[in-house]
Amino acid sequence: MIGNRTLAVPGPTNVPNRISQSMYIPTEDHRAPDLPGFVKPLMEDLKQVFKTETGSVVVFPGTGTGGWQAGLENLLFPKDRVLVSQFGQFSKLWVQMCKDMGFTVHDVAVEWGEATPIDQYRDILEGDVYKDIKAVMVCQNETATGVTSNVREVRELLDELDHPALLMVDGISSIGCIEYLHDEWRVDVAIAGSQKGFMMPTGLVVVALSERVCKIIAGNKWQAKFKYYDFGTMLSANETGYFPYTPAMTLMRGLRTATDMLLEEGIENVWARHTKLATGVRAAVDAWGLTLAAKNPETASDTVSSIKVDRQTDANDVILHAYNKYGISLGAGLGPLNGSVFRIGHLGWLNETMILGVLGGVELAMRDLNVPFKAGVGVGAAVSVFSQAEDNVVNLF
Ligand SMILES: Cc1ncc(COP(=O)(O)O)c(C=O)c1O
């Protein structure tokens, strides 16, 4: 096709040229004497993305799923009790992993489109009189339904009940995009992937650990030792400025640039930009007369919108047509949502005009398929949102 394809899936996200160029380097010696001069500041600076001063960050090759496994493997034993909820494809898979790893799972399944059910968490935690539950888990942003959960609320609940459980957060489609406060919320394990908020190719897992967890790991003589995912081995190697395995240096160079870009923009500005762009998308959805899979507008995600089409239309037709005719990749409905929703990813390296292009492309595809709406209303609604926004400074070049 002539012109660029448009990537509007909720990850992997667009990779800025600055990041691509920083990875265009000859192969590096990962045991070079000057490597610590690169590794140590990167590990420090990454902490700012997670808003942690007291915690530590580890980075290893893999994807978000590997981050889940690593977090569980490092801190829990088979049969340990965990509290986790499922309300979409990713939270569902996380629950499944917990079951498959042999934990005793309090599996709170709520309707897809809901967020982490705080009332049910309360009931279960209040009932846990011996404080047996070892970990409480929150999928901060369910990418399948476009729903954001309130991590702060879960922390407050644990504090109120004086419950010592570890707090584990899947921040794979939220960290580096929307508010995430590792120290303030006293999260113990938070998992991010390179291909979402970090605007990188897929291939790195970035995990933030709390001070408490680092101490547990340091005192751990038996768990995950000499396994690939052992955080303890990673932390000790990182302290010297190296890694316990062959690091993906090319991606690490990209991660350096990604971190620079996020910090140059200012992490709070990154969050504000995502809110602004998401508000524009939601205005468009509303103007089209469509609705979100997110049941409560307050939990609608600022990184992905899962959009329900009218009953006459198969959402997969919209996705296929948008791709084949206009070169736009939209996210498909996952699991039971397949066919009834398409998803627009609005995370990562994006500005207003890129979003307007996506919305325009969706309008073209929907018009071709006779979805009833007035051409231009969605784009117009988003233009109104963007033109009224106070901060229109998006300098991401
Ligand atoms: C919220 C969430 N958790 C977990 C995953 C799984 O991550 P990965 O595909 O990188 O293994 C994804 C992937 O999109 C996700 O969005």
mmCIF file with all atom_site columns, N, CA, C and O in Angstrom, residues 261 265 269-270 272-274 276-277 348-355 386 389-397:
data_model
loop_
_atom_site.group_PDB
_atom_site.id
_atom_site.type_symbol
_atom_site.label_atom_id
_atom_site.label_alt_id
_atom_site.label_comp_id
_atom_site.label_asym_id
_atom_site.label_entity_id
_atom_site.label_seq_id
_atom_site.pdbx_PDB_ins_code
_atom_site.Cartn_x
_atom_site.Cartn_y
_atom_site.Cartn_z
_atom_site.occupancy
_atom_site.B_iso_or_equiv
_atom_site.pdbx_formal_charge
_atom_site.auth_seq_id
_atom_site.auth_comp_id
_atom_site.auth_asym_id
_atom_site.auth_atom_id
_atom_site.pdbx_PDB_model_num
ATOM 1   N N  . MET A 1 261 ? 13.002 9.187  26.943 1.00 0.00 ? 261 MET A N  1
ATOM 2   C CA . MET A 1 261 ? 11.851 9.885  26.340 1.00 0.00 ? 261 MET A CA 1
ATOM 3   C C  . MET A 1 261 ? 10.723 10.077 27.350 1.00 0.00 ? 261 MET A C  1
ATOM 4   O O  . MET A 1 261 ? 10.099 11.144 27.412 1.00 0.00 ? 261 MET A O  1
ATOM 5   N N  . GLU A 1 265 ? 9.641  13.806 28.724 1.00 0.00 ? 265 GLU A N  1
ATOM 6   C CA . GLU A 1 265 ? 8.258  14.310 28.629 1.00 0.00 ? 265 GLU A CA 1
ATOM 7   C C  . GLU A 1 265 ? 7.713  14.599 30.020 1.00 0.00 ? 265 GLU A C  1
ATOM 8   O O  . GLU A 1 265 ? 6.912  15.516 30.220 1.00 0.00 ? 265 GLU A O  1
ATOM 9   N N  . ASN A 1 269 ? 3.129  14.045 32.668 1.00 0.00 ? 269 ASN A N  1
ATOM 10  C CA . ASN A 1 269 ? 2.638  14.517 31.366 1.00 0.00 ? 269 ASN A CA 1
ATOM 11  C C  . ASN A 1 269 ? 2.272  13.348 30.456 1.00 0.00 ? 269 ASN A C  1
ATOM 12  O O  . ASN A 1 269 ? 1.349  13.440 29.648 1.00 0.00 ? 269 ASN A O  1
ATOM 13  N N  . VAL A 1 270 ? 3.039  12.270 30.593 1.00 0.00 ? 270 VAL A N  1
ATOM 14  C CA . VAL A 1 270 ? 2.713  11.063 29.816 1.00 0.00 ? 270 VAL A CA 1
ATOM 15  C C  . VAL A 1 270 ? 1.312  10.588 30.208 1.00 0.00 ? 270 VAL A C  1
ATOM 16  O O  . VAL A 1 270 ? 0.470  10.290 29.348 1.00 0.00 ? 270 VAL A O  1
ATOM 17  N N  . ALA A 1 272 ? -1.066 12.360 31.516 1.00 0.00 ? 272 ALA A N  1
ATOM 18  C CA . ALA A 1 272 ? -2.078 13.348 31.082 1.00 0.00 ? 272 ALA A CA 1
ATOM 19  C C  . ALA A 1 272 ? -2.345 13.216 29.582 1.00 0.00 ? 272 ALA A C  1
ATOM 20  O O  . ALA A 1 272 ? -3.481 13.340 29.128 1.00 0.00 ? 272 ALA A O  1
ATOM 21  N N  . ARG A 1 273 ? -1.284 12.957 28.829 1.00 0.00 ? 273 ARG A N  1
ATOM 22  C CA . ARG A 1 273 ? -1.460 12.794 27.379 1.00 0.00 ? 273 ARG A CA 1
ATOM 23  C C  . ARG A 1 273 ? -2.354 11.579 27.092 1.00 0.00 ? 273 ARG A C  1
ATOM 24  O O  . ARG A 1 273 ? -3.244 11.636 26.237 1.00 0.00 ? 273 ARG A O  1
ATOM 25  N N  . HIS A 1 274 ? -2.114 10.498 27.814 1.00 0.00 ? 274 HIS A N  1
ATOM 26  C CA . HIS A 1 274 ? -2.954 9.317  27.589 1.00 0.00 ? 274 HIS A CA 1
ATOM 27  C C  . HIS A 1 274 ? -4.416 9.603  27.951 1.00 0.00 ? 274 HIS A C  1
ATOM 28  O O  . HIS A 1 274 ? -5.331 9.148  27.255 1.00 0.00 ? 274 HIS A O  1
ATOM 29  N N  . LYS A 1 276 ? -5.908 12.489 27.803 1.00 0.00 ? 276 LYS A N  1
ATOM 30  C CA . LYS A 1 276 ? -6.476 13.363 26.764 1.00 0.00 ? 276 LYS A CA 1
ATOM 31  C C  . LYS A 1 276 ? -6.837 12.555 25.507 1.00 0.00 ? 276 LYS A C  1
ATOM 32  O O  . LYS A 1 276 ? -7.962 12.669 24.981 1.00 0.00 ? 276 LYS A O  1
ATOM 33  N N  . LEU A 1 277 ? -5.911 11.732 25.047 1.00 0.00 ? 277 LEU A N  1
ATOM 34  C CA . LEU A 1 277 ? -6.173 10.969 23.819 1.00 0.00 ? 277 LEU A CA 1
ATOM 35  C C  . LEU A 1 277 ? -7.334 9.993  24.023 1.00 0.00 ? 277 LEU A C  1
ATOM 36  O O  . LEU A 1 277 ? -8.202 9.839  23.157 1.00 0.00 ? 277 LEU A O  1
ATOM 37  N N  . GLY A 1 348 ? 1.200  4.583  24.288 1.00 0.00 ? 348 GLY A N  1
ATOM 38  C CA . GLY A 1 348 ? 2.541  4.667  23.737 1.00 0.00 ? 348 GLY A CA 1
ATOM 39  C C  . GLY A 1 348 ? 2.774  5.976  23.006 1.00 0.00 ? 348 GLY A C  1
ATOM 40  O O  . GLY A 1 348 ? 2.246  7.016  23.372 1.00 0.00 ? 348 GLY A O  1
ATOM 41  N N  . TRP A 1 349 ? 3.557  5.852  21.943 1.00 0.00 ? 349 TRP A N  1
ATOM 42  C CA . TRP A 1 349 ? 4.040  7.052  21.237 1.00 0.00 ? 349 TRP A CA 1
ATOM 43  C C  . TRP A 1 349 ? 2.960  7.556  20.274 1.00 0.00 ? 349 TRP A C  1
ATOM 44  O O  . TRP A 1 349 ? 2.932  7.208  19.105 1.00 0.00 ? 349 TRP A O  1
ATOM 45  N N  . LEU A 1 350 ? 2.070  8.363  20.800 1.00 0.00 ? 350 LEU A N  1
ATOM 46  C CA . LEU A 1 350 ? 0.911  8.808  20.031 1.00 0.00 ? 350 LEU A CA 1
ATOM 47  C C  . LEU A 1 350 ? 0.617  10.270 20.304 1.00 0.00 ? 350 LEU A C  1
ATOM 48  O O  . LEU A 1 350 ? 0.822  10.760 21.415 1.00 0.00 ? 350 LEU A O  1
ATOM 49  N N  . ASN A 1 351 ? 0.091  10.941 19.299 1.00 0.00 ? 351 ASN A N  1
ATOM 50  C CA . ASN A 1 351 ? -0.403 12.298 19.510 1.00 0.00 ? 351 ASN A CA 1
ATOM 51  C C  . ASN A 1 351 ? -1.809 12.421 18.916 1.00 0.00 ? 351 ASN A C  1
ATOM 52  O O  . ASN A 1 351 ? -2.363 11.445 18.397 1.00 0.00 ? 351 ASN A O  1
ATOM 53  N N  . GLU A 1 352 ? -2.327 13.642 18.959 1.00 0.00 ? 352 GLU A N  1
ATOM 54  C CA . GLU A 1 352 ? -3.732 13.831 18.566 1.00 0.00 ? 352 GLU A CA 1
ATOM 55  C C  . GLU A 1 352 ? -3.976 13.448 17.110 1.00 0.00 ? 352 GLU A C  1
ATOM 56  O O  . GLU A 1 352 ? -4.967 12.790 16.791 1.00 0.00 ? 352 GLU A O  1
ATOM 57  N N  . THR A 1 353 ? -3.062 13.864 16.224 1.00 0.00 ? 353 THR A N  1
ATOM 58  C CA . THR A 1 353 ? -3.352 13.624 14.803 1.00 0.00 ? 353 THR A CA 1
ATOM 59  C C  . THR A 1 353 ? -3.269 12.134 14.468 1.00 0.00 ? 353 THR A C  1
ATOM 60  O O  . THR A 1 353 ? -3.989 11.653 13.584 1.00 0.00 ? 353 THR A O  1
ATOM 61  N N  . MET A 1 354 ? -2.411 11.427 15.193 1.00 0.00 ? 354 MET A N  1
ATOM 62  C CA . MET A 1 354 ? -2.365 9.976  14.957 1.00 0.00 ? 354 MET A CA 1
ATOM 63  C C  . MET A 1 354 ? -3.695 9.345  15.372 1.00 0.00 ? 354 MET A C  1
ATOM 64  O O  . MET A 1 354 ? -4.235 8.480  14.676 1.00 0.00 ? 354 MET A O  1
ATOM 65  N N  . ILE A 1 355 ? -4.226 9.802  16.486 1.00 0.00 ? 355 ILE A N  1
ATOM 66  C CA . ILE A 1 355 ? -5.522 9.264  16.942 1.00 0.00 ? 355 ILE A CA 1
ATOM 67  C C  . ILE A 1 355 ? -6.627 9.637  15.954 1.00 0.00 ? 355 ILE A C  1
ATOM 68  O O  . ILE A 1 355 ? -7.498 8.813  15.634 1.00 0.00 ? 355 ILE A O  1
ATOM 69  N N  . PHE A 1 386 ? -9.821 17.581 21.722 1.00 0.00 ? 386 PHE A N  1
ATOM 70  C CA . PHE A 1 386 ? -8.405 17.946 21.639 1.00 0.00 ? 386 PHE A CA 1
ATOM 71  C C  . PHE A 1 386 ? -8.224 19.456 21.562 1.00 0.00 ? 386 PHE A C  1
ATOM 72  O O  . PHE A 1 386 ? -7.289 20.012 22.128 1.00 0.00 ? 386 PHE A O  1
ATOM 73  N N  . ALA A 1 389 ? -8.483 20.990 24.934 1.00 0.00 ? 389 ALA A N  1
ATOM 74  C CA . ALA A 1 389 ? -7.554 20.559 25.986 1.00 0.00 ? 389 ALA A CA 1
ATOM 75  C C  . ALA A 1 389 ? -6.563 21.667 26.266 1.00 0.00 ? 389 ALA A C  1
ATOM 76  O O  . ALA A 1 389 ? -6.137 22.388 25.360 1.00 0.00 ? 389 ALA A O  1
ATOM 77  N N  . GLU A 1 390 ? -6.214 21.791 27.549 1.00 0.00 ? 390 GLU A N  1
ATOM 78  C CA . GLU A 1 390 ? -5.333 22.903 27.930 1.00 0.00 ? 390 GLU A CA 1
ATOM 79  C C  . GLU A 1 390 ? -3.910 22.713 27.432 1.00 0.00 ? 390 GLU A C  1
ATOM 80  O O  . GLU A 1 390 ? -3.286 23.617 26.931 1.00 0.00 ? 390 GLU A O  1
ATOM 81  N N  . ASP A 1 391 ? -3.397 21.517 27.603 1.00 0.00 ? 391 ASP A N  1
ATOM 82  C CA . ASP A 1 391 ? -2.001 21.291 27.223 1.00 0.00 ? 391 ASP A CA 1
ATOM 83  C C  . ASP A 1 391 ? -1.966 20.651 25.846 1.00 0.00 ? 391 ASP A C  1
ATOM 84  O O  . ASP A 1 391 ? -2.176 19.466 25.701 1.00 0.00 ? 391 ASP A O  1
ATOM 85  N N  . ASN A 1 392 ? -1.698 21.464 24.859 1.00 0.00 ? 392 ASN A N  1
ATOM 86  C CA . ASN A 1 392 ? -1.600 20.843 23.554 1.00 0.00 ? 392 ASN A CA 1
ATOM 87  C C  . ASN A 1 392 ? -0.160 20.652 23.114 1.00 0.00 ? 392 ASN A C  1
ATOM 88  O O  . ASN A 1 392 ? 0.125  20.486 21.955 1.00 0.00 ? 392 ASN A O  1
ATOM 89  N N  . VAL A 1 393 ? 0.720  20.680 24.092 1.00 0.00 ? 393 VAL A N  1
ATOM 90  C CA . VAL A 1 393 ? 2.131  20.540 23.744 1.00 0.00 ? 393 VAL A CA 1
ATOM 91  C C  . VAL A 1 393 ? 2.474  19.068 23.708 1.00 0.00 ? 393 VAL A C  1
ATOM 92  O O  . VAL A 1 393 ? 2.543  18.400 24.725 1.00 0.00 ? 393 VAL A O  1
ATOM 93  N N  . VAL A 1 394 ? 2.597  18.543 22.519 1.00 0.00 ? 394 VAL A N  1
ATOM 94  C CA . VAL A 1 394 ? 3.028  17.151 22.420 1.00 0.00 ? 394 VAL A CA 1
ATOM 95  C C  . VAL A 1 394 ? 4.311  17.161 21.593 1.00 0.00 ? 394 VAL A C  1
ATOM 96  O O  . VAL A 1 394 ? 4.275  17.255 20.381 1.00 0.00 ? 394 VAL A O  1
ATOM 97  N N  . ASN A 1 395 ? 5.413  17.170 22.277 1.00 0.00 ? 395 ASN A N  1
ATOM 98  C CA . ASN A 1 395 ? 6.683  17.233 21.569 1.00 0.00 ? 395 ASN A CA 1
ATOM 99  C C  . ASN A 1 395 ? 7.436  15.947 21.806 1.00 0.00 ? 395 ASN A C  1
ATOM 100 O O  . ASN A 1 395 ? 8.195  15.818 22.743 1.00 0.00 ? 395 ASN A O  1
ATOM 101 N N  . LEU A 1 396 ? 7.185  15.006 20.941 1.00 0.00 ? 396 LEU A N  1
ATOM 102 C CA . LEU A 1 396 ? 7.740  13.679 21.177 1.00 0.00 ? 396 LEU A CA 1
ATOM 103 C C  . LEU A 1 396 ? 8.819  13.320 20.169 1.00 0.00 ? 396 LEU A C  1
ATOM 104 O O  . LEU A 1 396 ? 9.136  12.168 19.985 1.00 0.00 ? 396 LEU A O  1
ATOM 105 N N  . PHE A 1 397 ? 9.330  14.290 19.476 1.00 0.00 ? 397 PHE A N  1
ATOM 106 C CA . PHE A 1 397 ? 10.221 13.925 18.376 1.00 0.00 ? 397 PHE A CA 1
ATOM 107 C C  . PHE A 1 397 ? 11.628 13.605 18.833 1.00 0.00 ? 397 PHE A C  1
ATOM 108 O O  . PHE A 1 397 ? 12.049 14.040 19.862 1.00 0.00 ? 397 PHE A O  1
#
